[in-house]
CSV table of C-alpha atoms and ligand atoms in Angstrom, one decimal:
chain,number,residue,atom,x,y,z
O,1,UNK,CA,-10.5,-19.4,11.4
O,2,UNK,CA,-7.3,-21.3,10.3
O,3,UNK,CA,-4.0,-19.7,10.9
O,4,UNK,CA,-2.1,-19.0,7.7
O,5,UNK,CA,1.4,-20.3,6.9
O,6,UNK,CA,4.2,-18.0,6.0
O,7,UNK,CA,6.5,-18.5,3.0
O,8,UNK,CA,10.0,-18.2,4.3
O,9,UNK,CA,13.1,-18.7,2.1
O,10,UNK,CA,11.4,-21.4,0.0
O,11,UNK,CA,9.3,-23.2,2.6
O,12,UNK,CA,5.7,-22.7,3.9
O,13,UNK,CA,6.0,-22.7,7.6
O,14,UNK,CA,3.6,-22.2,10.6
O,15,UNK,CA,4.0,-18.7,12.0
O,16,UNK,CA,5.8,-19.8,15.2
O,17,UNK,CA,8.5,-21.5,13.0
O,18,UNK,CA,9.1,-18.3,11.0
O,19,UNK,CA,12.0,-17.1,13.2
O,20,UNK,CA,14.7,-14.4,13.0
O,21,UNK,CA,17.9,-14.2,15.1
O,22,UNK,CA,17.7,-11.6,17.8
O,23,UNK,CA,21.1,-10.3,16.9
O,24,UNK,CA,20.3,-9.8,13.3
O,25,UNK,CA,20.2,-6.3,11.8
O,26,UNK,CA,16.6,-7.2,10.8
O,27,UNK,CA,15.4,-7.5,14.4
O,28,UNK,CA,17.7,-4.9,16.1
O,29,UNK,CA,17.6,-2.1,13.5
O,30,UNK,CA,14.6,-3.2,11.4
O,31,UNK,CA,17.0,-3.6,8.5
O,32,UNK,CA,14.4,-4.7,6.0
O,33,UNK,CA,12.5,-3.5,3.0
O,34,UNK,CA,9.0,-4.6,2.2
O,35,UNK,CA,5.9,-4.4,0.1
O,36,UNK,CA,2.3,-4.5,1.2
O,37,UNK,CA,0.4,-6.3,-1.6
O,38,UNK,CA,-3.3,-7.2,-1.9
O,39,UNK,CA,-4.8,-10.2,-3.6
O,40,UNK,CA,-8.5,-10.2,-4.4
O,41,UNK,CA,-10.9,-13.1,-4.8
O,42,UNK,CA,-13.1,-12.9,-7.9
O,43,UNK,CA,-16.0,-15.3,-7.3
O,44,UNK,CA,-17.2,-15.2,-10.9
O,45,UNK,CA,-13.8,-16.1,-12.2
O,46,UNK,CA,-13.0,-18.4,-9.3
O,47,UNK,CA,-9.7,-16.7,-9.3
O,48,UNK,CA,-7.4,-14.7,-7.0
O,49,UNK,CA,-5.9,-11.6,-8.6
O,50,UNK,CA,-2.7,-9.9,-7.2
O,51,UNK,CA,-2.7,-6.2,-8.1
O,52,UNK,CA,0.3,-4.7,-9.9
O,53,UNK,CA,2.8,-7.3,-8.7
O,54,UNK,CA,5.5,-6.3,-11.2
O,55,UNK,CA,5.4,-2.7,-9.9
O,56,UNK,CA,5.7,-3.9,-6.3
O,57,UNK,CA,8.7,-6.0,-7.2
O,58,UNK,CA,10.3,-3.1,-9.0
O,59,UNK,CA,9.9,-0.9,-6.0
O,60,UNK,CA,11.2,-3.6,-3.7
O,61,UNK,CA,14.4,-3.7,-5.8
O,62,UNK,CA,14.7,0.1,-5.6
O,63,UNK,CA,14.4,0.0,-1.8
O,64,UNK,CA,17.0,-2.8,-1.7
O,65,UNK,CA,19.4,-0.8,-3.9
O,66,UNK,CA,19.1,2.3,-1.6
O,67,UNK,CA,19.6,0.0,1.4
O,68,UNK,CA,22.7,-1.6,-0.3
O,69,UNK,CA,21.5,-5.2,0.0
O,70,UNK,CA,19.8,-7.7,-2.3
O,71,UNK,CA,18.1,-11.1,-2.0
O,72,UNK,CA,18.9,-14.1,-4.2
O,73,UNK,CA,15.5,-14.3,-5.9
O,74,UNK,CA,14.6,-13.2,-9.4
O,75,UNK,CA,11.2,-11.6,-10.2
O,76,UNK,CA,9.8,-14.9,-11.6
O,77,UNK,CA,10.9,-16.6,-8.3
O,78,UNK,CA,9.2,-13.9,-6.3
O,79,UNK,CA,6.1,-14.3,-8.4
O,80,UNK,CA,6.2,-18.1,-7.8
O,81,UNK,CA,6.6,-17.5,-4.0
O,82,UNK,CA,3.5,-15.3,-4.0
O,83,UNK,CA,1.6,-17.9,-5.9
O,84,UNK,CA,2.8,-20.6,-3.4
O,85,UNK,CA,1.8,-18.7,-0.3
O,86,UNK,CA,-1.7,-18.1,-1.6
O,87,UNK,CA,-2.4,-21.5,-3.2
O,88,UNK,CA,-0.5,-23.4,-0.4
O,89,UNK,CA,-2.9,-21.8,2.1
O,90,UNK,CA,-5.8,-22.6,-0.2
O,91,UNK,CA,-6.9,-19.0,-0.1
O,92,UNK,CA,-10.1,-18.0,-1.8
O,93,UNK,CA,-10.7,-14.6,-0.1
O,94,UNK,CA,-9.3,-11.1,-0.1
O,95,UNK,CA,-5.8,-11.2,1.4
O,96,UNK,CA,-3.1,-8.6,2.3
O,97,UNK,CA,0.5,-9.8,2.2
O,98,UNK,CA,3.7,-8.3,3.5
O,99,UNK,CA,6.6,-9.4,1.4
O,100,UNK,CA,9.7,-8.6,3.5
O,101,UNK,CA,13.4,-8.8,2.5
O,102,UNK,CA,15.8,-8.6,5.4
O,103,UNK,CA,19.4,-8.8,6.6
O,104,UNK,CA,20.2,-11.5,9.2
O,105,UNK,CA,23.9,-10.4,9.6
O,106,UNK,CA,24.6,-8.4,12.7
O,107,UNK,CA,25.7,-4.7,12.8
O,108,UNK,CA,24.7,-1.5,11.3
O,109,UNK,CA,26.8,-2.1,8.1
O,110,UNK,CA,25.6,-5.7,7.6
O,111,UNK,CA,24.5,-6.3,4.0
O,112,UNK,CA,24.3,-10.2,4.1
O,113,UNK,CA,23.2,-12.9,4.7
O,114,UNK,CA,19.7,-11.9,3.6
O,115,UNK,CA,16.3,-13.6,3.5
O,116,UNK,CA,12.7,-13.1,2.5
O,117,UNK,CA,9.3,-14.0,3.9
O,118,UNK,CA,5.8,-13.5,2.7
O,119,UNK,CA,3.2,-13.1,5.4
O,120,UNK,CA,-0.5,-13.4,4.2
O,121,UNK,CA,-3.0,-11.7,6.5
O,122,UNK,CA,-6.8,-11.5,6.6
O,123,UNK,CA,-7.4,-7.7,6.7
O,124,UNK,CA,-10.7,-6.0,6.2
O,125,UNK,CA,-11.5,-2.7,4.6
O,126,UNK,CA,-10.3,0.3,6.6
O,127,UNK,CA,-12.5,3.2,7.7
O,128,UNK,CA,-15.2,3.0,5.0
O,129,UNK,CA,-17.4,5.5,6.9
O,130,UNK,CA,-14.6,8.1,6.7
O,131,UNK,CA,-11.7,8.9,9.0
O,132,UNK,CA,-11.4,11.9,11.3
O,133,UNK,CA,-7.8,13.0,10.9
O,134,UNK,CA,-5.5,15.6,12.4
O,135,UNK,CA,-2.4,17.4,11.1
O,136,UNK,CA,0.4,15.9,13.1
O,137,UNK,CA,2.9,17.9,15.0
O,138,UNK,CA,5.4,15.2,14.0
O,139,UNK,CA,7.2,16.1,10.8
O,140,UNK,CA,7.6,13.6,7.9
O,141,UNK,CA,11.2,12.5,7.8
O,142,UNK,CA,13.1,14.1,4.9
O,143,UNK,CA,14.8,12.5,1.9
O,144,UNK,CA,18.2,13.4,3.3
O,145,UNK,CA,17.5,11.8,6.7
O,146,UNK,CA,15.3,8.7,6.5
O,147,UNK,CA,13.9,8.7,3.0
O,148,UNK,CA,10.2,7.7,2.8
O,149,UNK,CA,10.8,6.7,-0.8
O,150,UNK,CA,12.7,3.7,0.7
O,151,UNK,CA,10.1,1.4,2.0
O,152,UNK,CA,11.8,0.0,5.1
O,153,UNK,CA,10.2,-1.1,8.4
O,154,UNK,CA,12.5,1.2,10.3
O,155,UNK,CA,10.9,4.3,8.6
O,156,UNK,CA,7.6,3.5,10.1
O,157,UNK,CA,8.6,4.6,13.6
O,158,UNK,CA,7.8,8.1,12.2
O,159,UNK,CA,4.3,6.9,11.4
O,160,UNK,CA,4.0,5.1,14.7
O,161,UNK,CA,4.7,8.3,16.8
O,162,UNK,CA,2.2,10.3,14.8
O,163,UNK,CA,-0.5,7.6,14.8
O,164,UNK,CA,-0.2,7.1,18.6
O,165,UNK,CA,-0.4,10.8,19.2
O,166,UNK,CA,-3.4,11.1,16.9
O,167,UNK,CA,-5.2,8.4,18.7
O,168,UNK,CA,-4.3,9.8,22.2
O,169,UNK,CA,-5.8,13.1,21.0
O,170,UNK,CA,-9.0,11.4,19.9
O,171,UNK,CA,-8.5,11.2,16.1
O,172,UNK,CA,-8.4,8.2,13.8
O,173,UNK,CA,-5.2,9.0,11.9
O,174,UNK,CA,-2.5,11.6,11.3
O,175,UNK,CA,-1.6,13.6,8.2
O,176,UNK,CA,2.0,14.5,8.0
O,177,UNK,CA,3.5,17.8,6.9
O,178,UNK,CA,7.0,17.7,5.5
O,179,UNK,CA,10.1,19.7,6.6
O,180,UNK,CA,9.0,22.5,4.2
O,181,UNK,CA,5.6,22.7,6.0
O,182,UNK,CA,3.6,21.3,3.0
O,183,UNK,CA,1.3,18.3,3.1
O,184,UNK,CA,3.1,15.0,2.7
O,185,UNK,CA,1.0,11.9,3.3
O,186,UNK,CA,-0.6,9.6,5.9
O,187,UNK,CA,1.4,7.2,8.1
O,188,UNK,CA,0.9,4.4,5.5
O,189,UNK,CA,-1.1,6.0,2.7
O,190,UNK,CA,-1.0,8.7,0.0
O,191,UNK,CA,-3.1,11.8,0.4
O,192,UNK,CA,-5.5,13.3,-2.1
O,193,UNK,CA,-7.9,16.2,-1.9
O,194,UNK,CA,-10.7,17.7,-4.1
O,195,UNK,CA,-10.4,21.5,-4.1
O,196,UNK,CA,-12.5,23.7,-6.3
O,197,UNK,CA,-13.4,20.6,-8.3
O,198,UNK,CA,-9.7,19.7,-9.0
O,199,UNK,CA,-8.3,16.4,-7.8
O,200,UNK,CA,-5.0,17.3,-6.2
O,201,UNK,CA,-2.1,15.3,-4.6
O,202,UNK,CA,1.4,16.3,-3.4
O,203,UNK,CA,4.3,15.8,-5.8
O,204,UNK,CA,6.8,12.9,-5.5
O,205,UNK,CA,9.3,15.4,-4.1
O,206,UNK,CA,7.1,16.1,-1.0
O,207,UNK,CA,8.7,13.3,1.1
O,208,UNK,CA,6.2,10.7,0.2
O,209,UNK,CA,6.4,7.0,-0.9
O,210,UNK,CA,6.1,6.5,-4.6
O,211,UNK,CA,2.7,4.9,-4.2
O,212,UNK,CA,1.5,2.4,-6.7
O,213,UNK,CA,-2.2,3.3,-6.0
O,214,UNK,CA,-1.4,7.0,-6.5
O,215,UNK,CA,0.0,6.0,-10.0
O,216,UNK,CA,-3.2,4.0,-10.7
O,217,UNK,CA,-5.3,7.0,-9.9
O,218,UNK,CA,-3.2,9.3,-12.0
O,219,UNK,CA,-2.8,7.0,-15.0
O,220,UNK,CA,-6.2,5.5,-15.1
O,221,UNK,CA,-9.0,6.0,-12.6
O,222,UNK,CA,-9.3,9.8,-12.2
O,223,UNK,CA,-9.2,10.4,-16.0
O,224,UNK,CA,-11.6,7.5,-16.7
O,225,UNK,CA,-14.1,7.8,-13.9
O,226,UNK,CA,-14.1,11.6,-13.4
O,227,UNK,CA,-13.0,12.8,-16.9
O,228,UNK,CA,-10.3,15.0,-15.4
O,229,UNK,CA,-6.5,14.8,-14.7
O,230,UNK,CA,-4.9,14.7,-11.3
O,231,UNK,CA,-3.0,17.9,-10.4
O,232,UNK,CA,0.3,17.1,-8.7
O,233,UNK,CA,1.3,20.2,-6.7
O,234,UNK,CA,2.3,21.3,-3.2
O,235,UNK,CA,-0.6,21.5,-0.7
O,236,UNK,CA,-0.7,24.0,2.2
O,237,UNK,CA,-2.1,23.0,5.6
O,238,UNK,CA,-5.0,25.5,5.5
O,239,UNK,CA,-6.2,24.1,2.1
O,240,UNK,CA,-7.0,20.9,4.0
O,241,UNK,CA,-9.6,22.8,6.1
O,242,UNK,CA,-11.5,24.1,3.1
O,243,UNK,CA,-11.2,21.1,0.7
O,244,UNK,CA,-14.5,19.7,-0.6
O,245,UNK,CA,-13.2,16.1,-0.2
O,246,UNK,CA,-10.1,14.3,1.0
O,247,UNK,CA,-9.0,10.7,1.0
O,248,UNK,CA,-6.1,8.4,1.7
O,249,UNK,CA,-5.1,5.7,-0.9
O,250,UNK,CA,-2.7,2.8,-0.8
O,251,UNK,CA,-2.6,-1.0,-1.4
O,252,UNK,CA,-3.7,-1.5,2.2
O,253,UNK,CA,-6.0,1.6,2.5
O,254,UNK,CA,-7.4,1.2,-1.0
O,255,UNK,CA,-9.4,4.4,-1.2
O,256,UNK,CA,-10.4,5.5,2.4
O,257,UNK,CA,-12.4,8.7,2.8
O,258,UNK,CA,-11.4,11.4,5.3
O,259,UNK,CA,-14.4,13.3,6.6
O,260,UNK,CA,-12.8,15.8,8.9
O,261,UNK,CA,-9.4,17.3,9.6
O,262,UNK,CA,-8.5,19.0,12.9
O,263,UNK,CA,-12.3,18.8,13.5
O,264,UNK,CA,-13.1,20.9,10.4
O,265,UNK,CA,-15.8,18.9,8.6
O,266,UNK,CA,-15.1,18.7,4.9
O,267,UNK,CA,-17.9,19.4,2.4
O,268,UNK,CA,-21.1,18.3,4.2
O,269,UNK,CA,-19.1,16.2,6.6
O,270,UNK,CA,-19.9,13.0,4.8
O,271,UNK,CA,-18.1,10.9,2.2
O,272,UNK,CA,-18.0,13.0,-1.0
O,273,UNK,CA,-19.3,12.0,-4.4
O,274,UNK,CA,-15.9,11.9,-6.2
O,275,UNK,CA,-14.3,9.8,-3.4
O,276,UNK,CA,-17.2,7.4,-3.5
O,277,UNK,CA,-17.0,7.0,-7.3
O,278,UNK,CA,-13.3,6.4,-7.2
O,279,UNK,CA,-13.5,4.0,-4.3
O,280,UNK,CA,-16.0,1.8,-6.0
O,281,UNK,CA,-14.2,2.0,-9.4
O,282,UNK,CA,-10.9,1.0,-7.7
O,283,UNK,CA,-12.5,-2.1,-6.1
O,284,UNK,CA,-13.9,-3.2,-9.5
O,285,UNK,CA,-10.5,-2.7,-11.1
O,286,UNK,CA,-8.4,-4.6,-8.6
O,287,UNK,CA,-10.9,-7.5,-8.4
O,288,UNK,CA,-11.1,-7.8,-12.1
O,289,UNK,CA,-14.9,-7.0,-12.3
O,290,UNK,CA,-13.7,-4.1,-14.5
O,291,UNK,CA,-11.7,-5.9,-17.1
O,292,UNK,CA,-9.6,-3.0,-18.2
O,293,UNK,CA,-5.8,-3.1,-17.6
O,294,UNK,CA,-5.5,-6.9,-17.4
O,295,UNK,CA,-1.7,-6.4,-17.3
O,296,UNK,CA,-2.1,-5.1,-13.7
O,297,UNK,CA,-3.8,-8.3,-12.4
O,298,UNK,CA,-1.8,-11.6,-11.9
O,299,UNK,CA,-4.1,-14.6,-11.7
O,300,UNK,CA,-2.9,-16.9,-8.9
O,301,UNK,CA,-4.7,-20.2,-9.7
O,302,UNK,CA,-4.4,-19.7,-13.5
O,303,UNK,CA,-8.0,-20.8,-14.1
O,304,UNK,CA,-9.2,-17.5,-15.6
O,305,UNK,CA,-8.0,-18.4,-19.1
O,306,UNK,CA,-9.6,-21.9,-18.8
O,307,UNK,CA,-12.9,-20.5,-17.7
O,308,UNK,CA,-12.9,-17.8,-20.4
O,309,UNK,CA,-12.3,-20.6,-23.0
O,310,UNK,CA,-15.1,-22.7,-21.5
O,311,UNK,CA,-17.5,-19.7,-21.6
O,312,UNK,CA,-16.6,-19.1,-25.2
O,313,UNK,CA,-17.5,-22.7,-26.1
O,314,UNK,CA,-20.9,-22.6,-24.3
Y,1,PMP,N1,2.8,5.9,1.9
Y,1,PMP,C1,3.3,5.1,2.8
Y,1,PMP,C2,4.2,5.5,3.9
Y,1,PMP,C3,2.9,3.7,2.7
Y,1,PMP,O1,3.3,2.8,3.6
Y,1,PMP,C4,2.0,3.3,1.7
Y,1,PMP,C5,1.6,1.9,1.6
Y,1,PMP,N2,2.5,1.1,0.9
Y,1,PMP,C6,1.6,4.3,0.7
Y,1,PMP,C7,2.0,5.6,0.9
Y,1,PMP,C8,0.8,3.8,-0.4
Y,1,PMP,O2,1.6,3.1,-1.3
Y,1,PMP,P1,1.0,2.0,-2.3
Y,1,PMP,O3,-0.1,2.6,-3.0
Y,1,PMP,O4,2.1,1.6,-3.2
Y,1,PMP,O5,0.5,0.9,-1.4
């Protein structure tokens, strides 16, 4: 399998040439902000679609504002950079990208110079058979300490500690409680549960990332697929043990079922019907098999329009 080139400050470079100075704030303090974005190959359209790019760029800019640095690229330039990294690598398959804005200046207070790279990765589906999770004894960092709303690499040490503990204890992944003792999220995913038929997720004030997938479920998928609205409310730990279904969602996780928590099997211990329906509808939407919300999919090769015209002529 070919190694993929990285887009770094305007050039496509082999990975060993994508270098950062050891004294940079980026390397030493992980002074970066990033987005994890997926692009999906639609074989029928012969097209790659990136999902909700504009929303990812908007969140990147909010993270940069909170971190008090910026990068010298406009949204159209970021869009073009994403297109270049996918077309330049000739990609015609599902891809996960990290788009990372960083500070190369030294010191805790460095705000410049800055740079940006986009790292395309082949990454399969996660835990389709269902994850066995634990409630972590590590607490989600709070908005007044290391805000999770700010998507910085440095924040992920909290997730790393909890993930390694979960694996050492024989689980697949942790679920964080926040400082108030309510359910927050996973290490890199938003949490949902089905309880007494309702689809429930913690509120944005629960020390969670403002997830784009969460918004997609609230705005579109849950109402359309299940004919009900998502309830945003605090979730207590013990509710997890008696939920009918639970799942993680995120750009990377897509919709990943959770089948047990602290070894309590949920429902009948298998992937639940609502989770299964949402997971399959999500994949159809992001890949453009489901044509609704075309504004959420950015065509990378730009042939979809040409093909649609050709089909109309036939
Ligand atoms: N929470 C955290 C901590 C994450 O890293 C992610 C992945 N970006 C999510 C939630 C899900 O966010 P999104 O749906 O925007 O990918």
